[in-house]
PDB file of C-alpha atoms in Angstrom:
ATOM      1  CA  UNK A   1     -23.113 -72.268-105.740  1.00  0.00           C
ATOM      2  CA  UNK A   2     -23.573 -69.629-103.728  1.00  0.00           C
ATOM      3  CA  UNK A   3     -24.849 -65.870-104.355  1.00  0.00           C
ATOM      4  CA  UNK A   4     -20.726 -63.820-105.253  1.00  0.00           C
ATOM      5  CA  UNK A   5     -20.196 -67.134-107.081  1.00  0.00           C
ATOM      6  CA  UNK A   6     -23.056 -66.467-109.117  1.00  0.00           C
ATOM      7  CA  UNK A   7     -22.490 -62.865-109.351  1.00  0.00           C
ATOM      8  CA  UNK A   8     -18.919 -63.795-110.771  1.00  0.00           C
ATOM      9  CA  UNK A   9     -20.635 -65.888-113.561  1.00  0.00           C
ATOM     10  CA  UNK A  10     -23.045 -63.330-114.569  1.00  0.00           C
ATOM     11  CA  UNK A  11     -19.752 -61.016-114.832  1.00  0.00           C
ATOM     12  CA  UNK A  12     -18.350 -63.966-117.268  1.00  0.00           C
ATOM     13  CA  UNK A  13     -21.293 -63.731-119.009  1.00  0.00           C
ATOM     14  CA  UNK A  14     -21.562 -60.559-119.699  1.00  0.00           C
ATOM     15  CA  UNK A  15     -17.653 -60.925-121.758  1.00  0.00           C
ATOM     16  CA  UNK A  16     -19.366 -62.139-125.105  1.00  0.00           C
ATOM     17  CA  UNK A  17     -22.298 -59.996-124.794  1.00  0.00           C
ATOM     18  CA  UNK A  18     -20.298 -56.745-124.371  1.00  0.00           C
ATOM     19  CA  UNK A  19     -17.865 -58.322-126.818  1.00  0.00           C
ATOM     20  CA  UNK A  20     -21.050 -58.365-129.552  1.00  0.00           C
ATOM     21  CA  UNK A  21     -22.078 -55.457-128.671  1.00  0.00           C
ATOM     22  CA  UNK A  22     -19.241 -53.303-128.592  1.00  0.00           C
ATOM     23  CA  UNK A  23     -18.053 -54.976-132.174  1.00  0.00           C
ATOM     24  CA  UNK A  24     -20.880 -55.423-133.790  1.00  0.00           C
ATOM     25  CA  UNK A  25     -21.462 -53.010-137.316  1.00  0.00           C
ATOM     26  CA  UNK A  26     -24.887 -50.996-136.476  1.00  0.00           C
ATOM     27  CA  UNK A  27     -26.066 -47.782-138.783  1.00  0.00           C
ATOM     28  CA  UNK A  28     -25.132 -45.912-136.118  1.00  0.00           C
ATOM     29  CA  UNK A  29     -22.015 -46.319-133.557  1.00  0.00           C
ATOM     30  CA  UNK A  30     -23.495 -44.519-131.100  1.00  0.00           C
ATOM     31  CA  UNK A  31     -26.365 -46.670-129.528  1.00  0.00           C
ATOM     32  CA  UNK A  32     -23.454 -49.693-129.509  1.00  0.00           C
ATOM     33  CA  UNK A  33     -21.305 -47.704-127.776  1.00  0.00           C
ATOM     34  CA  UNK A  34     -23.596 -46.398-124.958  1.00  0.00           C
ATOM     35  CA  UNK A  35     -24.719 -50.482-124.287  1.00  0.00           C
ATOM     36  CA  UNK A  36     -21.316 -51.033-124.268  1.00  0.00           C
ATOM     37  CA  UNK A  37     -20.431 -48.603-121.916  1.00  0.00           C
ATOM     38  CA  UNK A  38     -23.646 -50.299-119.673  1.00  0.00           C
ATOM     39  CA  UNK A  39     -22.900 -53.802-120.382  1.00  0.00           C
ATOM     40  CA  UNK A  40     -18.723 -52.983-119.479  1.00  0.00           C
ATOM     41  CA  UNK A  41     -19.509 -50.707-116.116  1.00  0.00           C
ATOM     42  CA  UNK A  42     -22.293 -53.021-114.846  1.00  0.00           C
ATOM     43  CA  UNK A  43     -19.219 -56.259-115.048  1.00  0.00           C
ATOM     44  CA  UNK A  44     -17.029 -54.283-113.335  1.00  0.00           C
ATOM     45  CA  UNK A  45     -19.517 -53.210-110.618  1.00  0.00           C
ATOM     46  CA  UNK A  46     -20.239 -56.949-109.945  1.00  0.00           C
ATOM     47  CA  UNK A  47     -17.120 -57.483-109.236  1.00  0.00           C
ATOM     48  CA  UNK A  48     -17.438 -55.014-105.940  1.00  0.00           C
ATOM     49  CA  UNK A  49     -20.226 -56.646-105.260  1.00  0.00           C
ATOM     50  CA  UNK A  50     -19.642 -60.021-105.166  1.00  0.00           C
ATOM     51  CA  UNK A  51     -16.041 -59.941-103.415  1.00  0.00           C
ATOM     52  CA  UNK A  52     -18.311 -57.168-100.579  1.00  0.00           C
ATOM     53  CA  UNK A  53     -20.955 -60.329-100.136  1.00  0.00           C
ATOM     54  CA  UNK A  54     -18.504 -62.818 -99.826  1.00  0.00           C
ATOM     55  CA  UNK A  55     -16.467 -60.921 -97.245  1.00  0.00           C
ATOM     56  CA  UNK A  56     -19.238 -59.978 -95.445  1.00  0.00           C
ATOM     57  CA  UNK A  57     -21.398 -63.116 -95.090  1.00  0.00           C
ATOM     58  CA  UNK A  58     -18.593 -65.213 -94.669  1.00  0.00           C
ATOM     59  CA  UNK A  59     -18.655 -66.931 -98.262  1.00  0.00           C
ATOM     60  CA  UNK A  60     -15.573 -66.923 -99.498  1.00  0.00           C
ATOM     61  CA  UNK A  61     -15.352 -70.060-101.336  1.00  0.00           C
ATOM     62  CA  UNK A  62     -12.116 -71.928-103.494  1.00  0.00           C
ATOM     63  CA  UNK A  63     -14.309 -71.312-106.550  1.00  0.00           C
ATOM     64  CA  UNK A  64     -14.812 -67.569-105.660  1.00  0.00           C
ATOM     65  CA  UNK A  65     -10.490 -67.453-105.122  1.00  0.00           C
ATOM     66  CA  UNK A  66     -10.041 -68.698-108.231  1.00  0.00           C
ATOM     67  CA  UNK A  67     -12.907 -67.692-111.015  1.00  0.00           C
ATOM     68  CA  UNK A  68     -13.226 -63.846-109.475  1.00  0.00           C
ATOM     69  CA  UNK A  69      -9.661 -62.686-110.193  1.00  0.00           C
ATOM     70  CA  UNK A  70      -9.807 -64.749-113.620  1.00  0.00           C
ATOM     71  CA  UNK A  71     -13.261 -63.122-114.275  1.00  0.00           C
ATOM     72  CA  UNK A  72     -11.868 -59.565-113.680  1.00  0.00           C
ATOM     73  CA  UNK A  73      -8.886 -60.085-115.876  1.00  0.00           C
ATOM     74  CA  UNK A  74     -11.048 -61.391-119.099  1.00  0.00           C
ATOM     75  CA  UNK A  75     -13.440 -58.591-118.856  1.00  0.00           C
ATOM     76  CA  UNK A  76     -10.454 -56.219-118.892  1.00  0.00           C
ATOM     77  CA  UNK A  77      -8.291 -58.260-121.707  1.00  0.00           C
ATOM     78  CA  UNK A  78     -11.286 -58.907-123.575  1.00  0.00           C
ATOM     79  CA  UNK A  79     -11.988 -54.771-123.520  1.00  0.00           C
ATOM     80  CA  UNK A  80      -8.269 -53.953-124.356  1.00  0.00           C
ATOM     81  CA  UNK A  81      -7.831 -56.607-127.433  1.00  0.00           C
ATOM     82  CA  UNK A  82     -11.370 -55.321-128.930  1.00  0.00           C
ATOM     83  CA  UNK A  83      -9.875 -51.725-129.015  1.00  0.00           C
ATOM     84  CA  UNK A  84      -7.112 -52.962-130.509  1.00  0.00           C
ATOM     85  CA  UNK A  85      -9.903 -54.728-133.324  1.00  0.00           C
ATOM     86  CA  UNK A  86     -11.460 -51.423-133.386  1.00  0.00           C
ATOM     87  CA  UNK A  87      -8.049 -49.383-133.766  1.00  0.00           C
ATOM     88  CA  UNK A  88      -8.736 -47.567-130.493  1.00  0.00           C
ATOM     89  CA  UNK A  89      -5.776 -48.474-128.858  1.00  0.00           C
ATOM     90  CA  UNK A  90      -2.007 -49.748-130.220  1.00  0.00           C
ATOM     91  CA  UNK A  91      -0.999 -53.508-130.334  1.00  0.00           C
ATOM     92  CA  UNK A  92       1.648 -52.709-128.536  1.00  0.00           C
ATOM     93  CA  UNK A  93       0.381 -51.042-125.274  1.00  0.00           C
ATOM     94  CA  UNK A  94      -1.967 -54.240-125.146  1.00  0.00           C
ATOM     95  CA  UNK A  95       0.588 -56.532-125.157  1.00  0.00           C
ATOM     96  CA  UNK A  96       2.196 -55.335-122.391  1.00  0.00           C
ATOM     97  CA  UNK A  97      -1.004 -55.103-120.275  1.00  0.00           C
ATOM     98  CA  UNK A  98      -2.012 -58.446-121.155  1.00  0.00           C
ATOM     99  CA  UNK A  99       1.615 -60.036-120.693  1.00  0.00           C
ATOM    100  CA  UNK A 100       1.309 -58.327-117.313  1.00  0.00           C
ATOM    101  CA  UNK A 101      -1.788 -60.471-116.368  1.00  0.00           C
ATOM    102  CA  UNK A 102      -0.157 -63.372-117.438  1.00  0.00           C
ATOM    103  CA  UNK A 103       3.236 -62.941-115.443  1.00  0.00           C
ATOM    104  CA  UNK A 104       1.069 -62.316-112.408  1.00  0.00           C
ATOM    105  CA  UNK A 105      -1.078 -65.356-112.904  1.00  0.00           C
ATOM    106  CA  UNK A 106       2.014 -67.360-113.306  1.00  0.00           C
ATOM    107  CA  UNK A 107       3.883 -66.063-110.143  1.00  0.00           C
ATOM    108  CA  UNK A 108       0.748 -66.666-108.414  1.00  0.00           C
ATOM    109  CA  UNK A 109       0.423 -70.452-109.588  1.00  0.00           C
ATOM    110  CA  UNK A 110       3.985 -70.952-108.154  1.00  0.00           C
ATOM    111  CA  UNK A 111       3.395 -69.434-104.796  1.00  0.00           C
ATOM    112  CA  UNK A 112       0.049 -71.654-104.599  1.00  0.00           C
ATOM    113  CA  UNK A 113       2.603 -74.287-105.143  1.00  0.00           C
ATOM    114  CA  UNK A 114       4.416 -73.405-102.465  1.00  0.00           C
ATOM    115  CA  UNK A 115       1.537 -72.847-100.340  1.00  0.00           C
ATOM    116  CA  UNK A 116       1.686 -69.042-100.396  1.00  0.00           C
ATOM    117  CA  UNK A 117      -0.826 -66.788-101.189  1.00  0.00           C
ATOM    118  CA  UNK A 118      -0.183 -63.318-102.714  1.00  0.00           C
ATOM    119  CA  UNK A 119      -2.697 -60.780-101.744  1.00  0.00           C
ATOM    120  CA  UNK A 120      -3.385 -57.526-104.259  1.00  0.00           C
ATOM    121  CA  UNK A 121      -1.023 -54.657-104.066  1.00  0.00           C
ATOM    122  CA  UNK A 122      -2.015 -51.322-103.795  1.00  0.00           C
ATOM    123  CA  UNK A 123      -0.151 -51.345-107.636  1.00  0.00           C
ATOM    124  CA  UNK A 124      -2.437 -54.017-108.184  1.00  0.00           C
ATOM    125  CA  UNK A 125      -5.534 -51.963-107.573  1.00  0.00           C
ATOM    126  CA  UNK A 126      -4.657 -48.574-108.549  1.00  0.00           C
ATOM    127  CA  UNK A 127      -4.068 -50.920-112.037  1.00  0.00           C
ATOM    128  CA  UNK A 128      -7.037 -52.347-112.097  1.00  0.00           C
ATOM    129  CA  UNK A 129      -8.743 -48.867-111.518  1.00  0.00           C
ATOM    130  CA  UNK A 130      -6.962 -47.334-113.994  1.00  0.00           C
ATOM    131  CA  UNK A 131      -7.352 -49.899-116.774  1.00  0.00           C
ATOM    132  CA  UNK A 132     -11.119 -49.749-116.161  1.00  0.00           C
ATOM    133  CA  UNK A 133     -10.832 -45.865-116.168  1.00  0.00           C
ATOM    134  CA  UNK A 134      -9.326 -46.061-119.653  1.00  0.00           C
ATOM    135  CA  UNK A 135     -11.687 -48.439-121.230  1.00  0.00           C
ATOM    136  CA  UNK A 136     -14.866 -46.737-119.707  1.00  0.00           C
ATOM    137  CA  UNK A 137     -12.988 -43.135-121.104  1.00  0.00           C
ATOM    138  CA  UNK A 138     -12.864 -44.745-124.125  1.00  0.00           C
ATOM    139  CA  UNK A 139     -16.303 -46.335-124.320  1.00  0.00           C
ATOM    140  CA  UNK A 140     -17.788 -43.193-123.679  1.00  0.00           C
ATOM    141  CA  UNK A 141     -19.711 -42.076-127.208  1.00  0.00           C
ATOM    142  CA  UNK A 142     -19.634 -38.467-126.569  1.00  0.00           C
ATOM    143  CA  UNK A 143     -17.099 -36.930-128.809  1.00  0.00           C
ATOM    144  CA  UNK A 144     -17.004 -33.743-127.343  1.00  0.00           C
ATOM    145  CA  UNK A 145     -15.124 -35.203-124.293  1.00  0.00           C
ATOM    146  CA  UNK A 146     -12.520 -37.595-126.597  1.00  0.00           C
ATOM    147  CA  UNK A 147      -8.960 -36.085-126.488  1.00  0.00           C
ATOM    148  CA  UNK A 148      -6.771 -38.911-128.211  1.00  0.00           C
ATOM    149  CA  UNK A 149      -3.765 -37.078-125.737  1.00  0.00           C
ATOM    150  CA  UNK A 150      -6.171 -38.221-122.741  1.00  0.00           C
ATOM    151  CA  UNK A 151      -6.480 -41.744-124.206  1.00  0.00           C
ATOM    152  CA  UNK A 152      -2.497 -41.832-124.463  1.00  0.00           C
ATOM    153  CA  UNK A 153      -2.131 -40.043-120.917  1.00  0.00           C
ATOM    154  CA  UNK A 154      -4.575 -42.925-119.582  1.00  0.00           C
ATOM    155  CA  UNK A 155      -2.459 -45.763-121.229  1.00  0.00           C
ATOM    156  CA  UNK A 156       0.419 -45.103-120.054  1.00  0.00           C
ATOM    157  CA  UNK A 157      -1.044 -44.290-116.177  1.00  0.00           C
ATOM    158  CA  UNK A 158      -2.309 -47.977-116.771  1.00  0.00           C
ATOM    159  CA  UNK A 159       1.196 -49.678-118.328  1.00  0.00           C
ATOM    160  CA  UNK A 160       3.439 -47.451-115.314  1.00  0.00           C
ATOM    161  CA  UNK A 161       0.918 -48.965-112.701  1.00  0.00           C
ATOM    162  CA  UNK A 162       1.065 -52.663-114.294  1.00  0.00           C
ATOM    163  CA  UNK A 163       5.022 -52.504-114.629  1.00  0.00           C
ATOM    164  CA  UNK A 164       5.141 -51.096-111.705  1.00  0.00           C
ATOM    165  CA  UNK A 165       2.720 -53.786-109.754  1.00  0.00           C
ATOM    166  CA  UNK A 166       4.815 -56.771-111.249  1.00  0.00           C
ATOM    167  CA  UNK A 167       8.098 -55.505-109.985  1.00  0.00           C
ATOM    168  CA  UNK A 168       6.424 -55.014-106.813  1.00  0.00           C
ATOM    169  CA  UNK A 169       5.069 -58.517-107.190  1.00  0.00           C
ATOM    170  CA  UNK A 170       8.471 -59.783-107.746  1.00  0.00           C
ATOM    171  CA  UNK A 171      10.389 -58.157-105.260  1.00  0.00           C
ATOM    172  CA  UNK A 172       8.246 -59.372-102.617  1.00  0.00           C
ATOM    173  CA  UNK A 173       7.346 -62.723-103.604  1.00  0.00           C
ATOM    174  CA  UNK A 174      11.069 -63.572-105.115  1.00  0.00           C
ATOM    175  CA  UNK A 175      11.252 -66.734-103.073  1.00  0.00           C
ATOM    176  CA  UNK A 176       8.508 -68.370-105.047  1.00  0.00           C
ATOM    177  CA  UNK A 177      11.232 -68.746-108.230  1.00  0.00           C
ATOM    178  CA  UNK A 178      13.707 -71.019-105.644  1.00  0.00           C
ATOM    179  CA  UNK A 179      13.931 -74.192-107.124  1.00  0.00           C
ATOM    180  CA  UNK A 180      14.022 -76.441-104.188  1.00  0.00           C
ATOM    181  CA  UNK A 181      10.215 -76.462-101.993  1.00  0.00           C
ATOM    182  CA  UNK A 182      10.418 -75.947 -98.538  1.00  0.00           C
ATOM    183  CA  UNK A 183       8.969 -78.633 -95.996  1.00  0.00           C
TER     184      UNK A 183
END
């Protein structure tokens, strides 16, 4: 177990603990919201930090492939179903973020099967940014900066770039869905 693996689980770890904290029923919102807002940025900061070590030291591991990506998505599902707990965000919008995440992991298990490996497109990051963008916007406990038009604006940046990212997904990996394996 080396030191981005590690970082990865303290990432996993820190799911339930900003899940607690961000739903949990305190006299005041407030001080939730602010560890919240700590407990959410300082996950998604790990994540830059352990895929940075592992690149540069060479420690790219199978564990690291496969818990790293899966880490980053339940930190972000786990954020977006909670809102929807908390009202902050529509049942609807969700779904279609989350089905996103599982589409991807899907087309991804089938190109593994095939021996491919499909790398993050720019889609892919400019929808992870702006997912994490909209949950830390609406994290933030300072209501003189909370514009529900923003929060809609934000959710729909963040479904465009998901749709978006699995087409482009699809169209480039659309050999994966062949039935017959190539030798």
């Amino acid at each position: 177990m080396n030191l981005p693996n590690k970082i990865t689980l303290v990432r996993v770890f820190l799911i339930p603990v900003f899940l607690f904290v961000y739903l949990a029923k305190p006299l005041s919102p407030t001080p939730n919201l602010w560890l919240a807002l700590v407990i959410f940025s300082v996950a998604s900061i790990t994540d830059a930090i352990d895929g940075h070590i592992a690149r540069k030291y060479k420690l790219v591991t199978n564990f690291g492939k496969l818990m790293d990506p899966l880490a980053d998505k339940l930190l972000v599902c786990a954020a977006l179903v909670a809102f929807v707990a908390s009202g902050s965000l529509p049942a609807w919008a969700v779904v279609i973020l989350i089905s996103r995440e599982f589409y991807i992991s899907g087309l991804r298990q089938l190109a593994v099967e095939q021996g491919k490996v499909l790398a993050a497109s720019g889609w892919a990051k400019f929808k992870t940014v702006s997912q994490i963008v909209l949950i830390i916007y609406i994290l933030l406990p300072i209501e003189l900066f909370k514009f529900d038009w923003l929060v809609m604006a934000l959710l729909i940046i963040s479904i465009v770039a998901s749709v978006f990212s699995a087409a482009q997904y699809t169209a480039r990996n659309k050999d994966v869905f062949s039935t017959s394996k190539k030798d």
